[in-house]
């Protein structure tokens, strides 16, 4: 599961299907052409995104639903 302490590079490696979702939330990441090192929380802070908990819930829901299908 993804948390605000999750390393962005790890998220991209473990859940590559979430790259598009992150970008739609304004959390552009490594695969999207912007180099980002650090945690999802740090990225959200740099991007001035205040609803990170809601975003994390939505991303984890997508991951959980994907795992149920597999």
mmCIF file of N, CA and C in Angstrom:
data_model
loop_
_atom_site.group_PDB
_atom_site.id
_atom_site.type_symbol
_atom_site.label_atom_id
_atom_site.label_comp_id
_atom_site.label_asym_id
_atom_site.label_seq_id
_atom_site.Cartn_x
_atom_site.Cartn_y
_atom_site.Cartn_z
ATOM 1 N N UNK A 1 0.838 -1.187 0.000
ATOM 2 C CA UNK A 1 0.000 0.000 0.000
ATOM 3 C C UNK A 1 0.879 1.246 0.000
ATOM 4 N N UNK A 2 0.328 2.302 -0.527
ATOM 5 C CA UNK A 2 1.027 3.570 -0.648
ATOM 6 C C UNK A 2 0.698 4.446 0.556
ATOM 7 N N UNK A 3 1.724 5.124 1.080
ATOM 8 C CA UNK A 3 1.541 6.089 2.163
ATOM 9 C C UNK A 3 2.280 7.374 1.772
ATOM 10 N N UNK A 4 2.131 8.400 2.594
ATOM 11 C CA UNK A 4 2.850 9.647 2.325
ATOM 12 C C UNK A 4 4.350 9.455 2.488
ATOM 13 N N UNK A 5 4.754 8.413 3.200
ATOM 14 C CA UNK A 5 6.173 8.115 3.392
ATOM 15 C C UNK A 5 6.742 7.196 2.316
ATOM 16 N N UNK A 6 5.909 6.776 1.382
ATOM 17 C CA UNK A 6 6.382 5.906 0.303
ATOM 18 C C UNK A 6 7.327 6.682 -0.609
ATOM 19 N N UNK A 7 8.407 6.042 -0.993
ATOM 20 C CA UNK A 7 9.374 6.643 -1.909
ATOM 21 C C UNK A 7 8.765 6.623 -3.316
ATOM 22 N N UNK A 8 8.785 7.765 -3.984
ATOM 23 C CA UNK A 8 8.156 7.887 -5.303
ATOM 24 C C UNK A 8 8.723 6.855 -6.271
ATOM 25 N N UNK A 9 10.017 6.687 -6.289
ATOM 26 C CA UNK A 9 10.644 5.716 -7.185
ATOM 27 C C UNK A 9 10.124 4.304 -6.916
ATOM 28 N N UNK A 10 9.903 3.963 -5.645
ATOM 29 C CA UNK A 10 9.376 2.645 -5.287
ATOM 30 C C UNK A 10 7.941 2.475 -5.774
ATOM 31 N N UNK A 11 7.140 3.528 -5.654
ATOM 32 C CA UNK A 11 5.749 3.471 -6.134
ATOM 33 C C UNK A 11 5.737 3.186 -7.628
ATOM 34 N N UNK A 12 6.556 3.919 -8.377
ATOM 35 C CA UNK A 12 6.607 3.754 -9.832
ATOM 36 C C UNK A 12 7.069 2.351 -10.201
ATOM 37 N N UNK A 13 8.037 1.830 -9.456
ATOM 38 C CA UNK A 13 8.555 0.488 -9.740
ATOM 39 C C UNK A 13 7.523 -0.592 -9.393
ATOM 40 N N UNK A 14 6.874 -0.449 -8.228
ATOM 41 C CA UNK A 14 5.960 -1.477 -7.756
ATOM 42 C C UNK A 14 4.570 -1.391 -8.400
ATOM 43 N N UNK A 15 4.128 -0.179 -8.692
ATOM 44 C CA UNK A 15 2.788 0.031 -9.251
ATOM 45 C C UNK A 15 2.870 0.932 -10.482
ATOM 46 N N UNK A 16 3.507 0.485 -11.556
ATOM 47 C CA UNK A 16 3.671 1.346 -12.728
ATOM 48 C C UNK A 16 2.339 1.824 -13.312
ATOM 49 N N UNK A 17 1.284 1.074 -13.075
ATOM 50 C CA UNK A 17 -0.036 1.473 -13.574
ATOM 51 C C UNK A 17 -0.576 2.713 -12.861
ATOM 52 N N UNK A 18 0.043 3.117 -11.765
ATOM 53 C CA UNK A 18 -0.408 4.289 -11.008
ATOM 54 C C UNK A 18 0.232 5.593 -11.489
ATOM 55 N N UNK A 19 1.174 5.516 -12.414
ATOM 56 C CA UNK A 19 1.857 6.715 -12.904
ATOM 57 C C UNK A 19 0.848 7.711 -13.486
ATOM 58 N N UNK A 20 -0.083 7.219 -14.290
ATOM 59 C CA UNK A 20 -1.103 8.093 -14.877
ATOM 60 C C UNK A 20 -1.987 8.725 -13.819
ATOM 61 N N UNK A 21 -2.364 7.951 -12.810
ATOM 62 C CA UNK A 21 -3.191 8.486 -11.724
ATOM 63 C C UNK A 21 -2.441 9.561 -10.958
ATOM 64 N N UNK A 22 -1.187 9.322 -10.659
ATOM 65 C CA UNK A 22 -0.389 10.324 -9.964
ATOM 66 C C UNK A 22 -0.326 11.612 -10.776
ATOM 67 N N UNK A 23 -0.108 11.485 -12.066
ATOM 68 C CA UNK A 23 -0.024 12.667 -12.931
ATOM 69 C C UNK A 23 -1.348 13.423 -12.948
ATOM 70 N N UNK A 24 -2.459 12.707 -12.995
ATOM 71 C CA UNK A 24 -3.780 13.375 -12.998
ATOM 72 C C UNK A 24 -4.016 14.146 -11.707
ATOM 73 N N UNK A 25 -3.430 13.686 -10.620
ATOM 74 C CA UNK A 25 -3.558 14.383 -9.340
ATOM 75 C C UNK A 25 -2.540 15.519 -9.208
ATOM 76 N N UNK A 26 -1.706 15.701 -10.237
ATOM 77 C CA UNK A 26 -0.706 16.760 -10.190
ATOM 78 C C UNK A 26 0.611 16.324 -9.591
ATOM 79 N N UNK A 27 0.744 15.025 -9.348
ATOM 80 C CA UNK A 27 1.965 14.474 -8.764
ATOM 81 C C UNK A 27 2.808 13.854 -9.864
ATOM 82 N N UNK A 28 3.402 14.717 -10.673
ATOM 83 C CA UNK A 28 4.224 14.256 -11.783
ATOM 84 C C UNK A 28 5.443 13.547 -11.206
ATOM 85 N N UNK A 29 5.753 12.395 -11.773
ATOM 86 C CA UNK A 29 6.825 11.589 -11.208
ATOM 87 C C UNK A 29 7.862 11.225 -12.262
ATOM 88 N N UNK A 30 8.813 10.429 -11.880
ATOM 89 C CA UNK A 30 9.978 10.099 -12.703
ATOM 90 C C UNK A 30 9.585 9.673 -14.114
ATOM 91 N N UNK A 31 8.670 8.746 -14.229
ATOM 92 C CA UNK A 31 8.279 8.234 -15.540
ATOM 93 C C UNK A 31 7.585 9.277 -16.392
ATOM 94 N N UNK A 32 7.110 10.334 -15.750
ATOM 95 C CA UNK A 32 6.388 11.376 -16.470
ATOM 96 C C UNK A 32 7.334 12.447 -17.007
ATOM 97 N N UNK A 33 8.630 12.282 -16.791
ATOM 98 C CA UNK A 33 9.589 13.210 -17.342
ATOM 99 C C UNK A 33 10.177 14.192 -16.348
ATOM 100 N N UNK A 34 9.759 14.153 -15.114
ATOM 101 C CA UNK A 34 10.309 15.041 -14.089
ATOM 102 C C UNK A 34 11.047 14.195 -13.068
ATOM 103 N N UNK A 35 12.295 14.537 -12.825
ATOM 104 C CA UNK A 35 13.041 13.757 -11.846
ATOM 105 C C UNK A 35 12.566 14.098 -10.441
ATOM 106 N N UNK A 36 12.192 13.083 -9.703
ATOM 107 C CA UNK A 36 11.713 13.269 -8.339
ATOM 108 C C UNK A 36 12.376 12.225 -7.462
ATOM 109 N N UNK A 37 12.964 12.683 -6.388
ATOM 110 C CA UNK A 37 13.544 11.781 -5.415
ATOM 111 C C UNK A 37 12.900 12.131 -4.085
ATOM 112 N N UNK A 38 12.615 11.147 -3.305
ATOM 113 C CA UNK A 38 12.022 11.387 -2.004
ATOM 114 C C UNK A 38 10.662 10.733 -1.901
ATOM 115 N N UNK A 39 9.913 11.167 -0.903
ATOM 116 C CA UNK A 39 8.630 10.531 -0.603
ATOM 117 C C UNK A 39 7.485 11.206 -1.333
ATOM 118 N N UNK A 40 6.368 10.504 -1.356
ATOM 119 C CA UNK A 40 5.153 11.062 -1.956
ATOM 120 C C UNK A 40 4.726 12.320 -1.201
ATOM 121 N N UNK A 41 4.875 12.311 0.113
ATOM 122 C CA UNK A 41 4.538 13.483 0.919
ATOM 123 C C UNK A 41 5.398 14.684 0.563
ATOM 124 N N UNK A 42 6.687 14.449 0.357
ATOM 125 C CA UNK A 42 7.583 15.539 -0.033
ATOM 126 C C UNK A 42 7.218 16.091 -1.403
ATOM 127 N N UNK A 43 6.881 15.195 -2.327
ATOM 128 C CA UNK A 43 6.468 15.623 -3.669
ATOM 129 C C UNK A 43 5.205 16.466 -3.587
ATOM 130 N N UNK A 44 4.229 16.010 -2.803
ATOM 131 C CA UNK A 44 2.979 16.762 -2.651
ATOM 132 C C UNK A 44 3.241 18.135 -2.050
ATOM 133 N N UNK A 45 4.151 18.191 -1.108
ATOM 134 C CA UNK A 45 4.490 19.484 -0.490
ATOM 135 C C UNK A 45 5.129 20.424 -1.517
ATOM 136 N N UNK A 46 6.057 19.894 -2.326
ATOM 137 C CA UNK A 46 6.697 20.719 -3.360
ATOM 138 C C UNK A 46 5.685 21.212 -4.385
ATOM 139 N N UNK A 47 4.678 20.376 -4.671
ATOM 140 C CA UNK A 47 3.656 20.729 -5.664
ATOM 141 C C UNK A 47 2.495 21.497 -5.046
ATOM 142 N N UNK A 48 2.580 21.724 -3.719
ATOM 143 C CA UNK A 48 1.533 22.446 -2.968
ATOM 144 C C UNK A 48 0.163 21.762 -3.107
ATOM 145 N N UNK A 49 0.180 20.438 -2.970
ATOM 146 C CA UNK A 49 -1.045 19.650 -3.031
ATOM 147 C C UNK A 49 -1.455 19.328 -1.607
ATOM 148 N N UNK A 50 -2.621 19.835 -1.202
ATOM 149 C CA UNK A 50 -3.046 19.715 0.182
ATOM 150 C C UNK A 50 -3.930 18.530 0.499
ATOM 151 N N UNK A 51 -4.488 17.885 -0.492
ATOM 152 C CA UNK A 51 -5.429 16.783 -0.246
ATOM 153 C C UNK A 51 -4.758 15.417 -0.434
ATOM 154 N N UNK A 52 -3.529 15.283 0.029
ATOM 155 C CA UNK A 52 -2.768 14.062 -0.199
ATOM 156 C C UNK A 52 -3.425 12.830 0.402
ATOM 157 N N UNK A 53 -4.017 12.947 1.579
ATOM 158 C CA UNK A 53 -4.667 11.776 2.186
ATOM 159 C C UNK A 53 -5.778 11.238 1.301
ATOM 160 N N UNK A 54 -6.556 12.116 0.703
ATOM 161 C CA UNK A 54 -7.615 11.697 -0.212
ATOM 162 C C UNK A 54 -7.022 11.019 -1.448
ATOM 163 N N UNK A 55 -5.963 11.579 -1.979
ATOM 164 C CA UNK A 55 -5.295 10.994 -3.142
ATOM 165 C C UNK A 55 -4.758 9.607 -2.806
ATOM 166 N N UNK A 56 -4.123 9.473 -1.647
ATOM 167 C CA UNK A 56 -3.580 8.179 -1.231
ATOM 168 C C UNK A 56 -4.697 7.148 -1.094
ATOM 169 N N UNK A 57 -5.818 7.542 -0.522
ATOM 170 C CA UNK A 57 -6.958 6.619 -0.395
ATOM 171 C C UNK A 57 -7.417 6.149 -1.766
ATOM 172 N N UNK A 58 -7.529 7.061 -2.717
ATOM 173 C CA UNK A 58 -7.978 6.693 -4.061
ATOM 174 C C UNK A 58 -6.984 5.764 -4.751
ATOM 175 N N UNK A 59 -5.698 6.053 -4.608
ATOM 176 C CA UNK A 59 -4.671 5.212 -5.221
ATOM 177 C C UNK A 59 -4.688 3.819 -4.597
ATOM 178 N N UNK A 60 -4.766 3.736 -3.276
ATOM 179 C CA UNK A 60 -4.794 2.429 -2.614
ATOM 180 C C UNK A 60 -6.049 1.647 -2.976
ATOM 181 N N UNK A 61 -7.155 2.335 -3.177
ATOM 182 C CA UNK A 61 -8.383 1.665 -3.598
ATOM 183 C C UNK A 61 -8.184 1.052 -4.989
ATOM 184 N N UNK A 62 -7.545 1.796 -5.895
ATOM 185 C CA UNK A 62 -7.279 1.264 -7.234
ATOM 186 C C UNK A 62 -6.355 0.050 -7.165
ATOM 187 N N UNK A 63 -5.345 0.126 -6.311
ATOM 188 C CA UNK A 63 -4.418 -0.992 -6.164
ATOM 189 C C UNK A 63 -5.142 -2.213 -5.611
ATOM 190 N N UNK A 64 -5.959 -2.008 -4.594
ATOM 191 C CA UNK A 64 -6.720 -3.110 -3.995
ATOM 192 C C UNK A 64 -7.679 -3.740 -5.009
ATOM 193 N N UNK A 65 -8.384 -2.900 -5.761
ATOM 194 C CA UNK A 65 -9.322 -3.416 -6.752
ATOM 195 C C UNK A 65 -8.587 -4.183 -7.847
ATOM 196 N N UNK A 66 -7.424 -3.706 -8.256
ATOM 197 C CA UNK A 66 -6.632 -4.397 -9.265
ATOM 198 C C UNK A 66 -6.202 -5.765 -8.752
ATOM 199 N N UNK A 67 -5.790 -5.816 -7.490
ATOM 200 C CA UNK A 67 -5.339 -7.088 -6.908
ATOM 201 C C UNK A 67 -6.484 -8.086 -6.780
ATOM 202 N N UNK A 68 -7.700 -7.599 -6.570
ATOM 203 C CA UNK A 68 -8.860 -8.498 -6.482
ATOM 204 C C UNK A 68 -9.153 -9.146 -7.834
ATOM 205 N N UNK A 69 -8.910 -8.392 -8.902
ATOM 206 C CA UNK A 69 -9.193 -8.889 -10.251
ATOM 207 C C UNK A 69 -8.186 -9.953 -10.666
ATOM 208 N N UNK A 70 -6.953 -9.790 -10.232
ATOM 209 C CA UNK A 70 -5.885 -10.717 -10.660
ATOM 210 C C UNK A 70 -6.024 -12.042 -10.022
#
